[in-house]
Coordinates of C-alpha atoms and ligand atoms in Angstrom, one line a residue:
M1 CA 0.0 0.0 0.0
G2 CA 2.9 2.4 0.8
N3 CA 4.3 2.2 -2.7
G4 CA 0.8 2.9 -4.2
I5 CA 0.3 5.9 -1.9
A6 CA 3.8 7.3 -2.8
H7 CA 3.1 6.7 -6.5
T8 CA -0.2 8.5 -6.4
F9 CA 1.0 11.6 -4.5
A10 CA 4.1 11.8 -6.7
Q11 CA 2.0 11.4 -9.9
F12 CA 0.1 14.5 -8.8
D13 CA 3.4 16.4 -8.3
Y14 CA 3.8 16.2 -4.5
K15 CA 7.4 15.7 -3.4
V16 CA 7.3 12.4 -1.6
N17 CA 9.8 11.0 1.0
L18 CA 9.2 7.2 0.9
I19 CA 10.4 5.5 4.2
D20 CA 10.8 1.8 4.9
I21 CA 12.9 -0.2 7.3
S22 CA 15.5 -1.4 4.9
Q23 CA 17.0 -0.5 1.5
P24 CA 15.9 -3.8 -0.1
A25 CA 12.2 -2.9 0.9
L26 CA 12.6 0.5 -0.7
D27 CA 14.2 -1.0 -3.9
K28 CA 11.3 -3.4 -4.1
A29 CA 8.8 -0.5 -3.7
L30 CA 10.5 1.6 -6.4
A31 CA 10.5 -1.5 -8.8
T32 CA 6.7 -1.9 -8.2
I33 CA 6.1 1.8 -8.8
T34 CA 8.1 1.7 -12.0
K35 CA 6.2 -1.4 -13.2
N36 CA 2.8 0.2 -12.4
L37 CA 3.8 3.5 -14.1
D38 CA 4.9 1.5 -17.2
R39 CA 1.4 -0.1 -17.2
Q40 CA -0.2 3.4 -17.1
V41 CA 2.0 4.5 -20.0
A42 CA 1.1 1.4 -22.0
K43 CA -2.6 2.1 -21.4
G44 CA -2.1 5.7 -22.5
S45 CA -3.4 7.2 -19.2
I46 CA -0.1 9.0 -18.6
T47 CA 2.9 9.9 -20.8
E48 CA 6.5 8.8 -20.5
A49 CA 7.3 12.3 -19.3
D50 CA 4.7 11.9 -16.5
K51 CA 6.3 8.7 -15.5
Q52 CA 9.8 10.3 -15.3
K53 CA 8.4 13.2 -13.3
T54 CA 6.6 10.9 -10.9
L55 CA 9.8 8.9 -10.2
T56 CA 11.8 12.1 -9.8
N57 CA 9.3 13.3 -7.1
I58 CA 10.2 10.3 -4.9
T59 CA 13.2 10.2 -2.5
T60 CA 13.8 7.1 -0.3
F61 CA 14.8 7.0 3.3
T62 CA 15.4 4.3 6.0
S63 CA 15.5 6.9 8.8
I64 CA 12.2 8.2 10.1
A65 CA 13.9 11.3 11.5
D66 CA 15.4 12.3 8.1
G67 CA 12.3 11.3 6.2
V68 CA 9.7 13.3 8.1
K69 CA 11.7 16.3 9.3
D70 CA 10.5 18.9 6.7
R71 CA 7.1 17.4 5.8
D72 CA 3.5 19.0 5.8
L73 CA 1.8 15.6 5.8
V74 CA 2.9 12.1 6.8
V75 CA 0.8 9.1 5.6
E76 CA 1.8 6.0 7.6
A77 CA 1.2 2.6 5.9
A78 CA 3.2 0.1 7.9
T79 CA 2.2 -3.4 8.9
E80 CA -1.3 -3.6 10.5
N81 CA -0.1 -4.2 14.0
V82 CA -1.1 -1.8 16.9
D83 CA 2.2 -2.0 18.7
I84 CA 4.2 -1.1 15.5
K85 CA 1.8 1.8 14.7
L86 CA 1.9 3.3 18.2
K87 CA 5.7 3.1 18.3
L88 CA 5.9 4.6 14.8
F89 CA 3.6 7.5 15.6
K90 CA 5.6 8.4 18.8
D91 CA 8.7 8.5 16.6
I92 CA 7.0 10.5 13.8
D93 CA 5.5 12.9 16.3
A94 CA 8.9 13.5 17.8
N95 CA 10.5 14.3 14.5
A96 CA 7.9 15.9 12.2
P97 CA 7.3 19.7 12.3
A98 CA 4.7 20.9 14.8
N99 CA 2.2 21.8 12.1
C100 CA 2.6 18.6 10.1
I101 CA -0.6 16.4 9.8
L102 CA -0.1 12.8 10.7
A103 CA -2.4 10.4 8.7
S104 CA -2.7 6.6 9.0
N105 CA -3.7 4.2 6.2
T106 CA -4.8 1.7 8.8
S107 CA -7.6 -0.6 7.8
S108 CA -9.0 -0.9 11.3
I109 CA -6.8 0.4 14.2
S110 CA -8.4 3.2 16.2
I111 CA -7.3 6.6 15.0
T112 CA -8.2 8.0 18.5
S113 CA -5.7 5.5 20.1
I114 CA -3.0 6.4 17.6
A115 CA -3.6 10.1 18.2
A116 CA -3.4 9.6 22.0
V117 CA 0.3 8.7 21.8
T118 CA 1.1 12.0 20.0
K119 CA 1.3 15.6 21.3
R120 CA -1.0 16.7 18.4
P121 CA -4.2 14.6 18.5
D122 CA -6.1 17.3 16.6
K123 CA -3.8 16.8 13.7
V124 CA -4.1 12.9 13.5
I125 CA -6.5 11.5 11.0
G126 CA -7.2 8.3 9.0
M127 CA -6.6 8.4 5.3
H128 CA -7.7 4.9 4.2
F129 CA -6.8 4.3 0.6
M130 CA -8.0 1.2 -1.3
N131 CA -5.9 -1.3 -3.2
P132 CA -4.5 -0.7 -5.9
V133 CA -4.1 2.9 -4.8
P134 CA -3.4 4.5 -8.2
V135 CA -6.6 2.9 -9.6
M136 CA -9.2 2.9 -6.8
K137 CA -11.1 6.2 -6.3
L138 CA -12.2 5.9 -2.7
V139 CA -10.4 7.5 0.3
E140 CA -12.1 6.7 3.6
V141 CA -11.3 9.8 5.7
I142 CA -11.5 8.9 9.4
R143 CA -12.0 11.5 12.0
G144 CA -10.6 10.5 15.4
Y145 CA -12.2 11.8 18.6
S146 CA -10.0 14.9 18.7
T147 CA -9.4 15.5 14.9
S148 CA -10.1 19.1 14.1
N149 CA -12.5 20.4 11.4
E150 CA -9.6 22.2 9.8
V151 CA -7.5 19.1 9.4
T152 CA -10.4 17.0 8.2
N153 CA -11.2 19.7 5.5
L154 CA -7.6 19.8 4.4
I155 CA -7.4 16.0 4.0
M156 CA -10.7 16.0 2.1
E157 CA -9.3 18.6 -0.3
T158 CA -5.9 16.9 -0.6
S159 CA -7.7 13.6 -1.5
K160 CA -9.6 15.4 -4.2
K161 CA -6.3 16.9 -5.6
L162 CA -5.2 13.2 -6.0
G163 CA -8.2 12.6 -8.2
K164 CA -9.9 10.6 -5.4
V165 CA -13.4 10.7 -3.9
P166 CA -13.0 11.2 -0.1
T167 CA -15.8 10.0 2.2
E168 CA -15.8 11.2 5.8
V169 CA -16.5 8.6 8.5
N170 CA -16.2 8.4 12.3
D171 CA -13.7 6.4 14.2
L172 CA -15.4 3.1 15.3
P173 CA -13.9 -0.4 14.7
G174 CA -13.5 -1.2 11.1
F175 CA -14.8 2.2 10.1
V176 CA -17.3 1.6 7.2
A177 CA -15.4 -0.3 4.5
N178 CA -14.0 -3.1 6.6
K179 CA -17.0 -3.3 9.0
I180 CA -19.0 -4.4 6.0
L181 CA -16.4 -6.2 3.9
M182 CA -14.6 -8.3 6.5
P183 CA -17.7 -10.2 7.8
M184 CA -18.4 -11.1 4.1
I185 CA -14.9 -12.4 3.6
N186 CA -15.0 -14.3 6.9
E187 CA -18.4 -15.8 6.0
A188 CA -16.9 -17.0 2.7
I189 CA -14.1 -18.7 4.6
I190 CA -16.6 -20.3 7.0
T191 CA -18.6 -21.5 4.0
L192 CA -15.4 -23.2 2.7
F193 CA -14.5 -24.5 6.2
E194 CA -17.9 -26.1 6.6
G195 CA -17.7 -27.8 3.2
T196 CA -20.7 -26.1 1.7
A197 CA -18.7 -25.5 -1.5
G198 CA -15.1 -25.2 -2.8
V199 CA -12.9 -22.1 -3.4
E200 CA -13.9 -21.7 -7.1
E201 CA -17.6 -22.3 -6.5
I202 CA -17.8 -19.7 -3.6
D203 CA -16.0 -17.1 -5.7
T204 CA -18.1 -17.9 -8.8
V205 CA -21.4 -17.5 -6.9
M206 CA -20.3 -14.1 -5.6
K207 CA -18.8 -12.9 -9.0
L208 CA -21.7 -14.0 -11.3
G209 CA -24.5 -13.9 -8.8
M210 CA -23.7 -10.6 -7.1
A211 CA -21.7 -8.9 -9.9
H212 CA -18.7 -8.5 -7.7
P213 CA -15.5 -7.9 -9.8
M214 CA -13.7 -10.7 -7.9
G215 CA -14.8 -13.4 -5.4
P216 CA -14.3 -12.8 -1.6
L217 CA -11.6 -15.6 -1.3
Q218 CA -9.6 -14.1 -4.2
L219 CA -10.1 -10.6 -2.6
A220 CA -8.8 -11.9 0.7
D221 CA -5.7 -13.3 -1.0
F222 CA -5.1 -9.8 -2.6
I223 CA -5.7 -7.9 0.7
G224 CA -3.4 -10.4 2.7
L225 CA -4.9 -13.0 5.0
D226 CA -2.9 -11.6 7.9
V227 CA -4.5 -8.2 7.3
C228 CA -7.9 -9.8 7.2
L229 CA -7.3 -11.6 10.5
S230 CA -6.0 -8.4 12.2
I231 CA -9.1 -6.5 11.1
L232 CA -11.5 -9.3 12.2
N233 CA -9.7 -9.3 15.6
V234 CA -10.2 -5.5 15.9
L235 CA -13.9 -5.9 15.1
H236 CA -14.3 -8.8 17.5
E237 CA -12.6 -7.1 20.4
G238 CA -14.0 -3.6 19.6
F239 CA -17.7 -4.6 19.4
G240 CA -17.5 -7.6 21.7
N241 CA -19.8 -9.4 19.3
P242 CA -19.1 -13.1 18.5
K243 CA -20.4 -12.6 14.9
Y244 CA -16.9 -11.1 14.1
A245 CA -14.9 -14.1 15.4
P246 CA -12.4 -15.1 12.7
C247 CA -12.9 -18.5 11.2
P248 CA -10.4 -21.1 12.6
L249 CA -9.3 -21.9 9.0
L250 CA -8.2 -18.2 8.5
V251 CA -6.3 -18.4 11.8
N252 CA -4.6 -21.6 10.7
M253 CA -3.6 -20.3 7.3
V254 CA -2.0 -17.2 8.8
T255 CA -0.2 -19.3 11.4
A256 CA 1.1 -21.5 8.5
G257 CA 2.4 -18.4 6.6
K258 CA -0.2 -18.7 3.8
L259 CA -1.0 -15.0 3.5
G260 CA -2.3 -14.9 -0.1
V261 CA -0.6 -13.1 -3.0
K262 CA 2.3 -11.7 -1.0
S263 CA 3.4 -15.1 0.3
G264 CA 2.7 -16.9 -3.0
E265 CA -0.2 -19.0 -1.6
G266 CA -3.6 -18.5 0.1
F267 CA -6.9 -19.9 -1.2
Y268 CA -5.2 -19.7 -4.6
S269 CA -1.6 -20.4 -5.7
W270 CA 0.2 -17.2 -6.9
T271 CA 3.7 -18.4 -7.7
H272 CA 3.0 -18.0 -11.4
G273 CA 1.7 -14.4 -11.1
T274 CA -1.8 -12.9 -10.5
K275 CA -3.4 -13.3 -14.0
D276 CA -4.6 -16.9 -13.8
L277 CA -6.7 -18.3 -10.9
I278 CA -5.2 -21.7 -9.8
V279 CA -6.8 -23.1 -6.6
A280 CA -4.1 -23.9 -3.9
D281 CA -3.2 -27.6 -3.5
N282 CA -4.8 -27.6 0.0
F283 CA -8.2 -26.8 -1.5
K284 CA -8.0 -28.9 -4.7
K285 CA -10.8 -31.4 -4.9
Ligands
NAD301 N1 -3.5 -4.7 1.8 C1 -4.5 -4.0 1.5 O1 -5.3 -4.2 0.6 C2 -4.8 -2.7 2.3 C3 -5.9 -1.9 1.9 C4 -6.1 -0.7 2.7 C5 -5.3 -0.4 3.8 N2 -4.3 -1.3 4.2 C6 -3.5 -0.9 5.3 O2 -2.2 -0.4 4.8 C7 -1.2 -0.8 5.8 C8 -0.1 -1.6 5.1 O3 -0.7 -2.7 4.5 P1 0.1 -3.6 3.5 O4 -0.8 -4.7 3.0 O5 0.8 -2.7 2.5 O6 1.2 -4.3 4.5 P2 2.6 -5.0 4.2 O7 2.8 -5.9 5.4 O8 2.5 -5.6 2.8 O9 3.6 -3.8 4.1 C9 4.0 -3.1 5.2 C10 5.3 -2.3 4.9 O10 5.6 -1.6 6.1 C11 7.0 -1.7 6.3 N3 7.2 -1.4 7.7 C12 6.9 -2.2 8.8 N4 7.3 -1.6 9.9 C13 7.8 -0.4 9.6 C14 8.4 0.6 10.3 N5 8.5 0.6 11.7 N6 8.9 1.7 9.7 C15 8.8 1.8 8.3 N7 8.2 0.8 7.6 C16 7.7 -0.3 8.2 C17 7.3 -3.1 5.9 O11 8.7 -3.2 5.7 C18 6.5 -3.2 4.6 O12 7.2 -2.7 3.5 C19 -1.9 -1.5 6.9 O13 -2.2 -0.6 7.9 C20 -3.1 -2.1 6.3 O14 -4.2 -2.3 7.2 C21 -4.0 -2.4 3.4

């Protein structure tokens, strides 16, 4: 997600400092951005000059202090883990200019709890982009308990400048997108777990029957099964309602390191790329 967010800001001529924990992670991000820009050039949606300008707008850093020190806005998109995010926001808060807005792309972690570890809770907000970021129009803008009107309006306007459609929502577990999406994905996994139907059948029913562009199991593989599990845990704990309890099959798959596209296997096998749908060996009939 971080590379998609950097790509999008840079494409709209913002100067972007892209930060990750290691140089190999940054090299991988730049390679992904270049590949995605090439695809946009091939489709004719941007020119070769736009591609070069976008790449020139991105500088990479492995140090948070150096990466955030002169910024107006930081958009955090690190791993969906509350301890990682709270530590990161303390570090970012200590190093970013006092007037800098701190946004998180979190799918489910409370913006209010992230804001509470900073000295600027009025300037902390959720900026929840969808995957793939350069393509998807929605930005779910999440107001924490203390987020100011001024900061909310600025982030709504900034999202529009990126060609996106921002939608303002309040800070409750899962916000809107994942409070509705994740129970559907979990229900698809439960349906598989109970043996009602196989991977292909479940996805086909939802694609052809409900006109979804991809089935819920394929979508889970694209999102990352670890991310899906984290979000379900947040919903389960946040609302205290057993209807959000993650399916044991999802828990097992994450424990086994089967995380979907990013690990090469989830409900489908992805070692050959993401074009063809090949059901993973564990779910072959
Ligand atoms: N995957 C999706 O479809 C999706 C959609 C919307 C929002 N999100 C959210 O975006 C965020 C990132 O998701 P992802 O799927 O890209 O995760 P990911 O695990 O694929 O990538 C996380 C990146 O963060 C880096 N990172 C981890 N700790 C760091 C630190 N301390 N400092 C700097 N970089 C650090 C990792 O090296 C990695 O490159 C999560 O909060 C997730 O909930 C994901």
